[in-house]
Amino acid sequence: MTQFLRCAALGLAGLGACSGKSVDLEQPMAASGSSGAGGSAAAAELVFEQHGTPLLNKLLVDDTRLYWQTEDSVFQSCLKSGCQHSVITYSKNADQNGWSNVAVSAGQVFWQAYSPRGEIDSCPRAGCAGKPTRLIRDPDMNFDAGITSQNGDVYWRSTFDLYRCAASGCGQAPAIVDLGERDIPQFDGAYAYWIDSDLNTGSTFIRRAPLDGSSPAATLYEITDTPRTAPDVQWLAIAGDRLYWTDRAARVLSCPSSGCSGDPTLLDSSMSLKGYLEADSAGVYWIEGEQYPYDSNSVHFCPSAGCASGSSALTGLGVAAYALDADSLYYIDQVSMDWNGMGGQIHRVARP
Amino acid sequence: MTNENPLRRLSLALPLLALSCASKAIDLDSKTVIVGNPDPAVLGTVSEQVVTLAVDEQRLYWVGSLYLPSSGFGRLHSCDKEHCASTLLTYGDSPISMYGATSGLSGIAVRGGELYSFRMTDINQESLFASDVSDPSRERTLASGMQSFASVIDSDGVFFTDFDEIYALPLTADHDTPRVVSPLPDGDALILAAQGDYVYFIGDRNSVVAVQRTRKDGMGSVEVLADNTKVNTYTIEVDDGEQLPSYGLAVDSSYVYWSENVLVGAVLRCPLSGCTGAPEIVAAPVRESLGLQLDGSTLYFQHATDAFQYGISRCTLGDCGQPELLASGLNTANVFAVDDRYLYVATSSQSLDTINYDSQVTPVATIRRVSK
């Protein structure tokens, strides 16, 4: 599986705006069949709901807890079992501007604070028990790029570098990490993967490097001299031996995670907007739908072997964000929000 | 509050300086209260943010503001170094714009018994004044109607930039029109230093931040000495808006030195004629390396010590592996000065991220000196 979750910033920018892509939206969705309002393709279990509060719009999950943000920058979590009555709040000023300004790893939660911007705070996932720890202030921090975490370390981008800091503290000199030129990396096993580009030639790359630095970064896939209207790499997910991505034409493509030896495998070519890829050993997941405000968005799945007859919708419409753990798919259902646009629900369905 | 001077209530309309405060006014009648201290290492405590310092043989000069530099304007003061609290002077009725005062130790300069300062005389309009250091009422105007975001003074004159061009004025100017030294069609200039026949500067050039120089006489073209530097030129978001970054640039007879003002930064140098390869690392890593000053073979550099906290370290050129931290808890970025005997700094125990235009927190700073 990829990092915990590349979750949605849909509440701010919408699916299309976040990824900066342009696709033909007149093509009908490939497969859905669900009717929204919480009615998912599989039997969905209500895990959490709240009313009269700002919308839920980002979601993470680990082995014990669910984590989310609300549109007023509150960062909270609950136990996966008994969520409704175990909610704790980490922060009321977690940034919302990037696609993922919160992260969780090795029992520690991280978030980019706002305001002032340029700060990463952290707490144990069980709660802050007082004031959060300010891990670092980097005045040059790129809050649009968001953060990610792996093995208890948090990663963020600045104008020139990618930095890493341990949850125990950064000291005076956090590490400069050579993983990712212009993108926050994703992690899978012993490797980091990232999307790279050459601004001079217009080429786009998928690259990876071992976390232990034992060998230099390798290019897994390259599209050369791509004009803005041609396919390039939009969203990336890795699971074991497979690498998945979407391109500007909203196709879902796949290659071995060791690199493409020829043309990538085309998994889905429906023209609906796609984003927020996740993957596991069974296949690849994404949010498919037109745009904010979520009404047409649902989580789709395609097995790693392919989905010639079209991807399957795992949820109903109205999905703002989703996350995967070992057994389940969790998603924020915004169709169930209050009449005045507040609140929301988190549902759970079994994974394929 | 009086109405003697219309500039005493200035709308903070300078867009680069007061992005979040455009409709607000600032009370410039506030008095600088300075309290002495029997400790000879403490010159005094002032009720303002000290945002830049300068020194000559007799006096210490500073720009003070009620808020962080992002919030607009400051006032120019001085005192006798040995009897500071009883010898306070304030220069001019018009305020100093914070950008020039904080971008790189170049906002004010004292030379030949005169204190040079760019001060606001109208919205987005500054004048360059030279004040008698011991008698602020004796003041001459070198030029008016310009903007200066960074400046440097040497025996050849005053050099300043409005981002788009570098200008020059002779020290003897009397309501003159500044001469264009170098237009900068491909970029801008953010901090200046002067040495010999050249003005050195850091600025964008074709979207890359570069260390550059141009001849003072305006002959020839701009030379790039080092490019692709890790100098952040983007504004920094703070509580009350945006704050402009601080820079470091210094020159001696052989090298130009600059700061990489990023989280894991450094002090680098190149020969005055430019680097043929990678710049030489003088000190690294340095957390947010900021202002630089050279004192013979000693390099003083300001840097962050933690979030919103700054210190001053020094090292001997060629032996900067383990710089010596001389002072910490500095008031803001780029606030130190050096004379023959002392390093002067302004420190504060307040958390700098809480002092802004909206917080209504009264800043307090202590001006200290540390024996060299």
mmCIF file of N, CA and C in Angstrom, chain B residues 180-254:
data_model
loop_
_atom_site.group_PDB
_atom_site.id
_atom_site.type_symbol
_atom_site.label_atom_id
_atom_site.label_comp_id
_atom_site.label_asym_id
_atom_site.label_seq_id
_atom_site.Cartn_x
_atom_site.Cartn_y
_atom_site.Cartn_z
ATOM 1 N N VAL B 180 20.687 56.784 -12.360
ATOM 2 C CA VAL B 180 20.506 55.348 -12.543
ATOM 3 C C VAL B 180 21.867 54.714 -12.797
ATOM 4 N N VAL B 181 22.257 53.826 -11.892
ATOM 5 C CA VAL B 181 23.507 53.093 -12.074
ATOM 6 C C VAL B 181 23.285 51.902 -12.987
ATOM 7 N N SER B 182 22.190 51.208 -12.720
ATOM 8 C CA SER B 182 21.952 49.989 -13.494
ATOM 9 C C SER B 182 20.472 49.677 -13.514
ATOM 10 N N PRO B 183 19.872 49.693 -14.699
ATOM 11 C CA PRO B 183 18.521 49.135 -14.784
ATOM 12 C C PRO B 183 18.603 47.614 -14.666
ATOM 13 N N LEU B 184 17.549 47.019 -14.172
ATOM 14 C CA LEU B 184 17.557 45.563 -13.959
ATOM 15 C C LEU B 184 16.375 44.949 -14.699
ATOM 16 N N PRO B 185 16.449 44.942 -16.029
ATOM 17 C CA PRO B 185 15.283 44.479 -16.797
ATOM 18 C C PRO B 185 14.977 43.004 -16.616
ATOM 19 N N ASP B 186 15.985 42.231 -16.222
ATOM 20 C CA ASP B 186 15.771 40.785 -16.106
ATOM 21 C C ASP B 186 15.527 40.334 -14.678
ATOM 22 N N GLY B 187 15.379 41.292 -13.758
ATOM 23 C CA GLY B 187 15.215 40.855 -12.381
ATOM 24 C C GLY B 187 15.079 42.020 -11.435
ATOM 25 N N ASP B 188 15.683 41.879 -10.261
ATOM 26 C CA ASP B 188 15.582 42.919 -9.259
ATOM 27 C C ASP B 188 16.799 42.854 -8.348
ATOM 28 N N ALA B 189 16.846 43.755 -7.397
ATOM 29 C CA ALA B 189 17.906 43.764 -6.392
ATOM 30 C C ALA B 189 17.244 43.826 -5.025
ATOM 31 N N LEU B 190 17.748 43.040 -4.083
ATOM 32 C CA LEU B 190 17.103 42.896 -2.788
ATOM 33 C C LEU B 190 17.982 43.356 -1.640
ATOM 34 N N ILE B 191 19.282 43.331 -1.822
ATOM 35 C CA ILE B 191 20.215 43.795 -0.809
ATOM 36 C C ILE B 191 21.481 44.226 -1.530
ATOM 37 N N LEU B 192 22.104 45.284 -1.026
ATOM 38 C CA LEU B 192 23.267 45.853 -1.689
ATOM 39 C C LEU B 192 24.480 45.852 -0.762
ATOM 40 N N ALA B 193 25.654 45.799 -1.369
ATOM 41 C CA ALA B 193 26.913 46.031 -0.666
ATOM 42 C C ALA B 193 27.823 46.757 -1.661
ATOM 43 N N ALA B 194 28.820 47.450 -1.145
ATOM 44 C CA ALA B 194 29.687 48.222 -2.040
ATOM 45 C C ALA B 194 31.142 47.929 -1.723
ATOM 46 N N GLN B 195 31.941 47.885 -2.774
ATOM 47 C CA GLN B 195 33.377 47.671 -2.611
ATOM 48 C C GLN B 195 34.069 48.135 -3.888
ATOM 49 N N GLY B 196 35.057 49.027 -3.737
ATOM 50 C CA GLY B 196 35.813 49.479 -4.897
ATOM 51 C C GLY B 196 34.914 50.134 -5.932
ATOM 52 N N ASP B 197 35.010 49.676 -7.149
ATOM 53 C CA ASP B 197 34.264 50.289 -8.243
ATOM 54 C C ASP B 197 32.870 49.697 -8.426
ATOM 55 N N TYR B 198 32.484 48.794 -7.568
ATOM 56 C CA TYR B 198 31.257 48.034 -7.831
ATOM 57 C C TYR B 198 30.243 48.124 -6.691
ATOM 58 N N VAL B 199 28.994 47.975 -7.081
ATOM 59 C CA VAL B 199 27.910 47.677 -6.150
ATOM 60 C C VAL B 199 27.553 46.212 -6.350
ATOM 61 N N TYR B 200 27.552 45.474 -5.260
ATOM 62 C CA TYR B 200 27.206 44.053 -5.290
ATOM 63 C C TYR B 200 25.772 43.897 -4.811
ATOM 64 N N PHE B 201 25.073 42.947 -5.357
ATOM 65 C CA PHE B 201 23.687 42.773 -4.930
ATOM 66 C C PHE B 201 23.219 41.344 -5.152
ATOM 67 N N ILE B 202 22.192 40.981 -4.398
ATOM 68 C CA ILE B 202 21.483 39.714 -4.592
ATOM 69 C C ILE B 202 20.117 40.050 -5.152
ATOM 70 N N GLY B 203 19.721 39.305 -6.152
ATOM 71 C CA GLY B 203 18.403 39.544 -6.711
ATOM 72 C C GLY B 203 18.038 38.496 -7.732
ATOM 73 N N ASP B 204 16.768 38.498 -8.080
ATOM 74 C CA ASP B 204 16.307 37.605 -9.142
ATOM 75 C C ASP B 204 16.895 38.049 -10.471
ATOM 76 N N ARG B 205 17.237 37.076 -11.273
ATOM 77 C CA ARG B 205 17.684 37.340 -12.636
ATOM 78 C C ARG B 205 17.169 36.191 -13.487
ATOM 79 N N ASN B 206 16.232 36.501 -14.333
ATOM 80 C CA ASN B 206 15.592 35.466 -15.151
ATOM 81 C C ASN B 206 15.070 34.332 -14.276
ATOM 82 N N SER B 207 14.420 34.710 -13.191
ATOM 83 C CA SER B 207 13.760 33.771 -12.274
ATOM 84 C C SER B 207 14.718 32.927 -11.450
ATOM 85 N N VAL B 208 15.992 33.237 -11.468
ATOM 86 C CA VAL B 208 16.966 32.547 -10.620
ATOM 87 C C VAL B 208 17.605 33.593 -9.712
ATOM 88 N N VAL B 209 17.740 33.271 -8.432
ATOM 89 C CA VAL B 209 18.336 34.224 -7.511
ATOM 90 C C VAL B 209 19.857 34.142 -7.649
ATOM 91 N N ALA B 210 20.478 35.285 -7.910
ATOM 92 C CA ALA B 210 21.903 35.303 -8.215
ATOM 93 C C ALA B 210 22.598 36.407 -7.430
ATOM 94 N N VAL B 211 23.871 36.174 -7.148
ATOM 95 C CA VAL B 211 24.736 37.220 -6.611
ATOM 96 C C VAL B 211 25.357 37.935 -7.816
ATOM 97 N N GLN B 212 25.243 39.247 -7.842
ATOM 98 C CA GLN B 212 25.622 39.994 -9.035
ATOM 99 C C GLN B 212 26.380 41.253 -8.638
ATOM 100 N N ARG B 213 26.961 41.913 -9.631
ATOM 101 C CA ARG B 213 27.566 43.217 -9.366
ATOM 102 C C ARG B 213 27.429 44.092 -10.599
ATOM 103 N N THR B 214 27.475 45.386 -10.346
ATOM 104 C CA THR B 214 27.433 46.359 -11.426
ATOM 105 C C THR B 214 28.370 47.504 -11.073
ATOM 106 N N ARG B 215 28.941 48.111 -12.063
ATOM 107 C CA ARG B 215 29.887 49.203 -11.796
ATOM 108 C C ARG B 215 29.145 50.418 -11.250
ATOM 109 N N LYS B 216 29.772 51.066 -10.311
ATOM 110 C CA LYS B 216 29.155 52.256 -9.725
ATOM 111 C C LYS B 216 28.956 53.358 -10.760
ATOM 112 N N ASP B 217 29.872 53.414 -11.746
ATOM 113 C CA ASP B 217 29.768 54.493 -12.732
ATOM 114 C C ASP B 217 28.761 54.179 -13.832
ATOM 115 N N GLY B 218 28.106 53.034 -13.732
ATOM 116 C CA GLY B 218 27.080 52.701 -14.708
ATOM 117 C C GLY B 218 27.611 52.143 -16.007
ATOM 118 N N MET B 219 28.918 52.023 -16.133
ATOM 119 C CA MET B 219 29.495 51.484 -17.360
ATOM 120 C C MET B 219 29.401 49.952 -17.332
ATOM 121 N N GLY B 220 29.323 49.376 -18.499
ATOM 122 C CA GLY B 220 29.295 47.921 -18.575
ATOM 123 C C GLY B 220 27.944 47.356 -18.179
ATOM 124 N N SER B 221 27.881 46.053 -18.162
ATOM 125 C CA SER B 221 26.624 45.383 -17.852
ATOM 126 C C SER B 221 26.743 44.662 -16.508
ATOM 127 N N VAL B 222 25.618 44.207 -16.037
ATOM 128 C CA VAL B 222 25.587 43.472 -14.770
ATOM 129 C C VAL B 222 26.316 42.139 -14.942
ATOM 130 N N GLU B 223 27.166 41.814 -13.970
ATOM 131 C CA GLU B 223 27.897 40.541 -13.990
ATOM 132 C C GLU B 223 27.287 39.596 -12.958
ATOM 133 N N VAL B 224 27.083 38.362 -13.356
ATOM 134 C CA VAL B 224 26.599 37.337 -12.426
ATOM 135 C C VAL B 224 27.810 36.662 -11.793
ATOM 136 N N LEU B 225 27.890 36.710 -10.470
ATOM 137 C CA LEU B 225 29.026 36.126 -9.751
ATOM 138 C C LEU B 225 28.716 34.702 -9.281
ATOM 139 N N ALA B 226 27.469 34.448 -8.952
ATOM 140 C CA ALA B 226 27.036 33.101 -8.545
ATOM 141 C C ALA B 226 25.541 33.038 -8.777
ATOM 142 N N ASP B 227 25.088 31.960 -9.383
ATOM 143 C CA ASP B 227 23.647 31.851 -9.611
ATOM 144 C C ASP B 227 23.114 30.575 -8.979
ATOM 145 N N ASN B 228 21.822 30.397 -9.112
ATOM 146 C CA ASN B 228 21.149 29.257 -8.474
ATOM 147 C C ASN B 228 21.440 29.185 -6.982
ATOM 148 N N THR B 229 21.450 30.312 -6.344
ATOM 149 C CA THR B 229 21.692 30.334 -4.906
ATOM 150 C C THR B 229 20.430 29.922 -4.157
ATOM 151 N N LYS B 230 20.614 29.380 -2.979
ATOM 152 C CA LYS B 230 19.476 29.037 -2.128
ATOM 153 C C LYS B 230 19.127 30.237 -1.253
ATOM 154 N N VAL B 231 18.699 31.278 -1.894
ATOM 155 C CA VAL B 231 18.260 32.464 -1.177
ATOM 156 C C VAL B 231 16.758 32.583 -1.395
ATOM 157 N N ASN B 232 16.025 32.494 -0.314
ATOM 158 C CA ASN B 232 14.570 32.587 -0.417
ATOM 159 C C ASN B 232 14.166 34.041 -0.567
ATOM 160 N N THR B 233 13.423 34.329 -1.620
ATOM 161 C CA THR B 233 12.949 35.693 -1.832
ATOM 162 C C THR B 233 11.439 35.800 -1.685
ATOM 163 N N TYR B 234 10.802 34.690 -1.323
ATOM 164 C CA TYR B 234 9.350 34.722 -1.179
ATOM 165 C C TYR B 234 8.963 35.324 0.169
ATOM 166 N N THR B 235 7.825 35.954 0.186
ATOM 167 C CA THR B 235 7.347 36.511 1.442
ATOM 168 C C THR B 235 7.017 35.385 2.414
ATOM 169 N N ILE B 236 7.126 35.704 3.683
ATOM 170 C CA ILE B 236 6.893 34.733 4.744
ATOM 171 C C ILE B 236 5.573 35.078 5.414
ATOM 172 N N GLU B 237 4.697 34.111 5.525
ATOM 173 C CA GLU B 237 3.400 34.374 6.150
ATOM 174 C C GLU B 237 3.546 34.400 7.665
ATOM 175 N N VAL B 238 3.059 35.463 8.258
ATOM 176 C CA VAL B 238 3.042 35.574 9.706
ATOM 177 C C VAL B 238 1.618 35.895 10.130
ATOM 178 N N ASP B 239 1.419 36.047 11.423
ATOM 179 C CA ASP B 239 0.067 36.202 11.933
ATOM 180 C C ASP B 239 -0.710 37.321 11.264
ATOM 181 N N ASP B 240 -0.062 38.461 11.102
ATOM 182 C CA ASP B 240 -0.798 39.633 10.654
ATOM 183 C C ASP B 240 -0.575 39.931 9.183
ATOM 184 N N GLY B 241 -0.111 38.967 8.443
ATOM 185 C CA GLY B 241 0.054 39.216 7.014
ATOM 186 C C GLY B 241 1.290 38.536 6.490
ATOM 187 N N GLU B 242 2.067 39.279 5.772
ATOM 188 C CA GLU B 242 3.261 38.706 5.173
ATOM 189 C C GLU B 242 4.478 39.514 5.592
ATOM 190 N N GLN B 243 5.560 38.816 5.779
ATOM 191 C CA GLN B 243 6.801 39.454 6.191
ATOM 192 C C GLN B 243 7.835 39.181 5.114
ATOM 193 N N LEU B 244 8.571 40.217 4.774
ATOM 194 C CA LEU B 244 9.588 40.038 3.751
ATOM 195 C C LEU B 244 10.804 39.342 4.347
ATOM 196 N N PRO B 245 11.438 38.493 3.581
ATOM 197 C CA PRO B 245 12.593 37.779 4.128
ATOM 198 C C PRO B 245 13.774 38.722 4.342
ATOM 199 N N SER B 246 14.695 38.279 5.161
ATOM 200 C CA SER B 246 15.920 39.033 5.400
ATOM 201 C C SER B 246 17.072 38.370 4.658
ATOM 202 N N TYR B 247 18.063 39.169 4.356
ATOM 203 C CA TYR B 247 19.180 38.685 3.555
ATOM 204 C C TYR B 247 20.499 39.036 4.227
ATOM 205 N N GLY B 248 21.559 38.424 3.752
ATOM 206 C CA GLY B 248 22.894 38.766 4.213
ATOM 207 C C GLY B 248 23.838 38.896 3.033
ATOM 208 N N LEU B 249 24.605 39.981 3.004
ATOM 209 C CA LEU B 249 25.566 40.219 1.927
ATOM 210 C C LEU B 249 26.692 41.075 2.488
ATOM 211 N N ALA B 250 27.919 40.699 2.251
ATOM 212 C CA ALA B 250 29.076 41.471 2.713
ATOM 213 C C ALA B 250 30.207 41.296 1.701
ATOM 214 N N VAL B 251 31.097 42.266 1.703
ATOM 215 C CA VAL B 251 32.198 42.254 0.737
ATOM 216 C C VAL B 251 33.471 42.670 1.451
ATOM 217 N N ASP B 252 34.571 41.979 1.174
ATOM 218 C CA ASP B 252 35.870 42.485 1.591
ATOM 219 C C ASP B 252 36.704 42.713 0.339
ATOM 220 N N SER B 253 37.988 42.846 0.490
ATOM 221 C CA SER B 253 38.803 43.213 -0.664
ATOM 222 C C SER B 253 38.974 42.056 -1.648
ATOM 223 N N SER B 254 38.605 40.864 -1.249
ATOM 224 C CA SER B 254 38.822 39.704 -2.121
ATOM 225 C C SER B 254 37.561 38.932 -2.475
#
